[in-house]
mmCIF file of C-alpha atoms in Angstrom:
data_model
loop_
_atom_site.group_PDB
_atom_site.id
_atom_site.type_symbol
_atom_site.label_atom_id
_atom_site.label_comp_id
_atom_site.label_asym_id
_atom_site.label_seq_id
_atom_site.Cartn_x
_atom_site.Cartn_y
_atom_site.Cartn_z
ATOM 1 C CA MET A 1 12.394 12.862 14.396
ATOM 2 C CA ILE A 2 12.132 11.171 11.003
ATOM 3 C CA ILE A 3 15.286 11.647 8.963
ATOM 4 C CA LEU A 4 14.446 11.864 5.276
ATOM 5 C CA ARG A 5 17.866 10.681 4.066
ATOM 6 C CA SER A 6 17.431 7.434 6.056
ATOM 7 C CA VAL A 7 14.090 6.716 4.395
ATOM 8 C CA ILE A 8 15.540 7.512 0.966
ATOM 9 C CA GLY A 9 18.599 5.358 1.681
ATOM 10 C CA ASP A 10 16.464 2.407 2.770
ATOM 11 C CA GLU A 11 14.354 2.692 -0.362
ATOM 12 C CA LEU A 12 17.400 2.828 -2.661
ATOM 13 C CA ARG A 13 18.877 -0.233 -0.981
ATOM 14 C CA ARG A 14 15.553 -2.065 -1.196
ATOM 15 C CA GLN A 15 15.352 -1.346 -4.939
ATOM 16 C CA ARG A 16 18.953 -2.486 -5.467
ATOM 17 C CA LEU A 17 18.540 -5.726 -3.504
ATOM 18 C CA GLU A 18 15.258 -6.457 -5.264
ATOM 19 C CA GLN A 19 17.250 -6.443 -8.501
ATOM 20 C CA GLY A 20 19.917 -8.673 -6.965
ATOM 21 C CA ARG A 21 22.618 -6.107 -7.728
ATOM 22 C CA THR A 22 25.723 -5.221 -5.777
ATOM 23 C CA LEU A 23 26.852 -1.828 -4.501
ATOM 24 C CA ARG A 24 29.785 -2.176 -6.887
ATOM 25 C CA GLU A 25 27.598 -2.621 -9.976
ATOM 26 C CA VAL A 26 25.203 0.209 -9.189
ATOM 27 C CA SER A 27 27.888 2.659 -8.081
ATOM 28 C CA ALA A 28 29.901 2.019 -11.251
ATOM 29 C CA GLN A 29 26.853 2.563 -13.451
ATOM 30 C CA ALA A 30 25.814 5.696 -11.548
ATOM 31 C CA ARG A 31 29.421 6.952 -11.628
ATOM 32 C CA VAL A 32 29.517 7.504 -7.888
ATOM 33 C CA SER A 33 32.038 5.927 -5.555
ATOM 34 C CA LEU A 34 31.061 2.690 -3.851
ATOM 35 C CA GLY A 35 31.688 4.290 -0.454
ATOM 36 C CA TYR A 36 29.431 7.217 -1.243
ATOM 37 C CA LEU A 37 26.559 4.994 -2.412
ATOM 38 C CA SER A 38 26.977 2.861 0.685
ATOM 39 C CA GLU A 39 26.791 5.941 2.927
ATOM 40 C CA VAL A 40 23.715 7.214 1.103
ATOM 41 C CA GLU A 41 21.998 3.824 1.492
ATOM 42 C CA ARG A 42 22.764 3.836 5.223
ATOM 43 C CA GLY A 43 21.380 7.372 5.614
ATOM 44 C CA GLN A 44 24.788 8.732 6.579
ATOM 45 C CA LYS A 45 25.095 11.139 3.695
ATOM 46 C CA GLU A 46 22.618 13.408 1.902
ATOM 47 C CA ALA A 47 22.452 12.622 -1.808
ATOM 48 C CA SER A 48 22.470 15.764 -3.939
ATOM 49 C CA SER A 49 19.693 16.044 -6.514
ATOM 50 C CA GLU A 50 22.120 15.203 -9.309
ATOM 51 C CA LEU A 51 23.516 12.118 -7.567
ATOM 52 C CA LEU A 52 20.072 10.876 -6.558
ATOM 53 C CA ALA A 53 19.063 11.171 -10.213
ATOM 54 C CA ALA A 54 22.204 9.249 -11.244
ATOM 55 C CA ILE A 55 21.512 6.479 -8.712
ATOM 56 C CA CYS A 56 17.864 6.185 -9.791
ATOM 57 C CA GLY A 57 19.066 6.097 -13.403
ATOM 58 C CA ALA A 58 21.498 3.281 -12.626
ATOM 59 C CA LEU A 59 18.693 1.384 -10.884
ATOM 60 C CA ASP A 60 16.382 2.144 -13.829
ATOM 61 C CA VAL A 61 13.729 3.355 -11.403
ATOM 62 C CA PRO A 62 12.005 6.715 -11.946
ATOM 63 C CA MET A 63 12.902 9.199 -9.186
ATOM 64 C CA SER A 64 9.162 9.896 -8.888
ATOM 65 C CA LYS A 65 8.599 6.262 -7.916
ATOM 66 C CA VAL A 66 11.321 6.334 -5.261
ATOM 67 C CA LEU A 67 9.930 9.553 -3.794
ATOM 68 C CA HIS A 68 6.366 8.302 -3.898
ATOM 69 C CA SER A 69 7.395 5.269 -1.898
ATOM 70 C CA VAL A 70 9.382 7.504 0.481
ATOM 71 C CA SER A 71 6.386 9.805 1.005
ATOM 72 C CA THR A 72 4.186 6.800 1.830
ATOM 73 C CA GLN A 73 6.687 5.553 4.402
ATOM 74 C CA LEU A 74 7.010 9.043 5.906
ATOM 75 C CA ALA A 75 3.225 9.286 6.191
ATOM 76 C CA ASP A 76 3.199 5.984 8.100
ATOM 77 C CA GLU A 77 5.875 7.236 10.485
ATOM 78 C CA GLU A 78 4.177 10.621 10.957
ATOM 79 C CA ARG A 79 0.914 8.997 12.006
ATOM 80 C CA PRO A 80 0.568 9.159 15.818
ATOM 81 C CA ARG A 81 1.191 5.785 17.420
ATOM 82 C CA ARG A 82 -1.528 4.080 19.425
ATOM 83 C CA SER A 83 0.422 4.662 22.648
ATOM 84 C CA ASP A 84 0.732 8.388 21.876
ATOM 85 C CA VAL A 85 -3.003 8.624 21.235
ATOM 86 C CA THR A 86 -3.747 6.804 24.490
ATOM 87 C CA SER A 87 -1.487 9.020 26.575
ATOM 88 C CA ALA A 88 -2.949 12.125 24.931
ATOM 89 C CA ALA A 89 -6.514 11.079 25.803
ATOM 90 C CA MET B 1 17.271 16.665 -16.475
ATOM 91 C CA ILE B 2 14.784 17.205 -13.667
ATOM 92 C CA ILE B 3 16.461 18.740 -10.616
ATOM 93 C CA LEU B 4 14.792 17.491 -7.460
ATOM 94 C CA ARG B 5 15.772 20.498 -5.330
ATOM 95 C CA SER B 6 13.982 22.827 -7.791
ATOM 96 C CA VAL B 7 10.764 20.836 -7.509
ATOM 97 C CA ILE B 8 11.049 20.746 -3.702
ATOM 98 C CA GLY B 9 11.821 24.488 -3.610
ATOM 99 C CA ASP B 10 8.813 25.315 -5.783
ATOM 100 C CA GLU B 11 6.568 23.217 -3.572
ATOM 101 C CA LEU B 12 7.820 24.861 -0.360
ATOM 102 C CA ARG B 13 7.292 28.319 -1.836
ATOM 103 C CA ARG B 14 3.796 27.352 -3.043
ATOM 104 C CA GLN B 15 2.885 26.163 0.456
ATOM 105 C CA ARG B 16 4.250 29.357 2.033
ATOM 106 C CA LEU B 17 2.457 31.693 -0.387
ATOM 107 C CA GLU B 18 -0.775 29.734 0.001
ATOM 108 C CA GLN B 19 -0.569 30.592 3.701
ATOM 109 C CA GLY B 20 0.172 34.244 2.876
ATOM 110 C CA ARG B 21 3.380 34.127 4.886
ATOM 111 C CA THR B 22 6.675 35.885 4.268
ATOM 112 C CA LEU B 23 10.153 34.388 3.945
ATOM 113 C CA ARG B 24 11.005 36.293 7.132
ATOM 114 C CA GLU B 25 8.211 34.675 9.177
ATOM 115 C CA VAL B 26 8.853 31.123 8.013
ATOM 116 C CA SER B 27 12.647 31.351 8.250
ATOM 117 C CA ALA B 28 12.426 32.724 11.803
ATOM 118 C CA GLN B 29 10.057 29.965 12.864
ATOM 119 C CA ALA B 30 12.170 27.270 11.193
ATOM 120 C CA ARG B 31 15.338 28.805 12.676
ATOM 121 C CA VAL B 32 17.058 29.010 9.325
ATOM 122 C CA SER B 33 18.415 32.191 7.800
ATOM 123 C CA LEU B 34 16.172 34.098 5.429
ATOM 124 C CA GLY B 35 18.842 33.862 2.733
ATOM 125 C CA TYR B 36 19.080 30.094 3.097
ATOM 126 C CA LEU B 37 15.311 29.583 2.866
ATOM 127 C CA SER B 38 15.201 31.838 -0.159
ATOM 128 C CA GLU B 39 17.950 29.816 -1.863
ATOM 129 C CA VAL B 40 16.181 26.541 -1.052
ATOM 130 C CA GLU B 41 12.908 27.868 -2.494
ATOM 131 C CA ARG B 42 14.696 28.917 -5.689
ATOM 132 C CA GLY B 43 16.333 25.493 -6.032
ATOM 133 C CA GLN B 44 19.795 26.951 -5.555
ATOM 134 C CA LYS B 45 20.644 25.029 -2.424
ATOM 135 C CA GLU B 46 19.964 21.452 -1.296
ATOM 136 C CA ALA B 47 18.039 21.376 1.981
ATOM 137 C CA SER B 48 19.459 18.835 4.411
ATOM 138 C CA SER B 49 16.960 16.370 5.889
ATOM 139 C CA GLU B 50 16.998 18.243 9.194
ATOM 140 C CA LEU B 51 16.420 21.646 7.616
ATOM 141 C CA LEU B 52 13.687 20.348 5.335
ATOM 142 C CA ALA B 53 11.966 18.931 8.421
ATOM 143 C CA ALA B 54 12.336 22.296 10.180
ATOM 144 C CA ILE B 55 10.887 24.185 7.206
ATOM 145 C CA CYS B 56 7.961 21.751 6.901
ATOM 146 C CA GLY B 57 7.422 22.123 10.667
ATOM 147 C CA ALA B 58 7.363 25.928 10.373
ATOM 148 C CA LEU B 59 4.845 25.619 7.525
ATOM 149 C CA ASP B 60 2.854 23.103 9.563
ATOM 150 C CA VAL B 61 2.796 20.760 6.562
ATOM 151 C CA PRO B 62 3.785 17.092 6.959
ATOM 152 C CA MET B 63 6.986 16.297 5.066
ATOM 153 C CA SER B 64 5.138 13.299 3.574
ATOM 154 C CA LYS B 65 2.634 15.676 1.972
ATOM 155 C CA VAL B 66 5.369 17.855 0.462
ATOM 156 C CA LEU B 67 7.165 14.790 -0.927
ATOM 157 C CA HIS B 68 3.971 13.250 -2.234
ATOM 158 C CA SER B 69 3.268 16.431 -4.167
ATOM 159 C CA VAL B 70 6.886 16.505 -5.364
ATOM 160 C CA SER B 71 6.684 12.884 -6.557
ATOM 161 C CA THR B 72 3.510 13.665 -8.520
ATOM 162 C CA GLN B 73 5.166 16.634 -10.220
ATOM 163 C CA LEU B 74 8.260 14.552 -10.999
ATOM 164 C CA ALA B 75 6.074 11.847 -12.539
ATOM 165 C CA ASP B 76 4.483 14.472 -14.810
ATOM 166 C CA GLU B 77 7.885 15.710 -15.925
ATOM 167 C CA GLU B 78 9.254 12.197 -16.441
ATOM 168 C CA ARG B 79 6.414 11.290 -18.793
ATOM 169 C CA PRO B 80 7.636 11.455 -22.406
ATOM 170 C CA ARG B 81 6.323 14.520 -24.215
ATOM 171 C CA ARG B 82 4.135 14.153 -27.292
ATOM 172 C CA SER B 83 6.925 15.504 -29.527
ATOM 173 C CA ASP B 84 9.379 12.909 -28.144
ATOM 174 C CA VAL B 85 6.889 10.125 -28.803
ATOM 175 C CA THR B 86 6.337 11.339 -32.370
ATOM 176 C CA SER B 87 10.032 11.563 -33.179
ATOM 177 C CA ALA B 88 10.640 8.082 -31.697
ATOM 178 C CA ALA B 89 7.918 6.536 -33.892
#
């Protein structure tokens, strides 16, 4: 099963690393604890709507952009794999 | 501020009503309580990744499709309104 919080966490980390920023910087700006942000990025904790908004704000990335990217990745993972299609035939 | 869970809740309710299904039917199929589904639809409770997947499964709608629609609605709401643009000028 695809776990949404893992896909969101990966995307948040990708955005942060793309900007060359540390967990410490982004967590301080978002006013969340470093440990919490780290857990969210690793898909170990669900981010509430308010905290996701705060993290996106700190990254200066619209939440719509993060979720659009997440939906694209989910669509890729939902697509049946070649092996599944073969075994179903 | 845009609250993600409200946008997700609205989208889940829209999908359910489009199918002419009741809260009772969908909650039973998703194995969540009727009260919980109702709170999620009204944006009063965050759906965990697992429960969102279960609700999407019960609605037979890919989670990617729900999130794509959500991201589009968020993008609309994030766009500065005409009045904001005028007052900034």
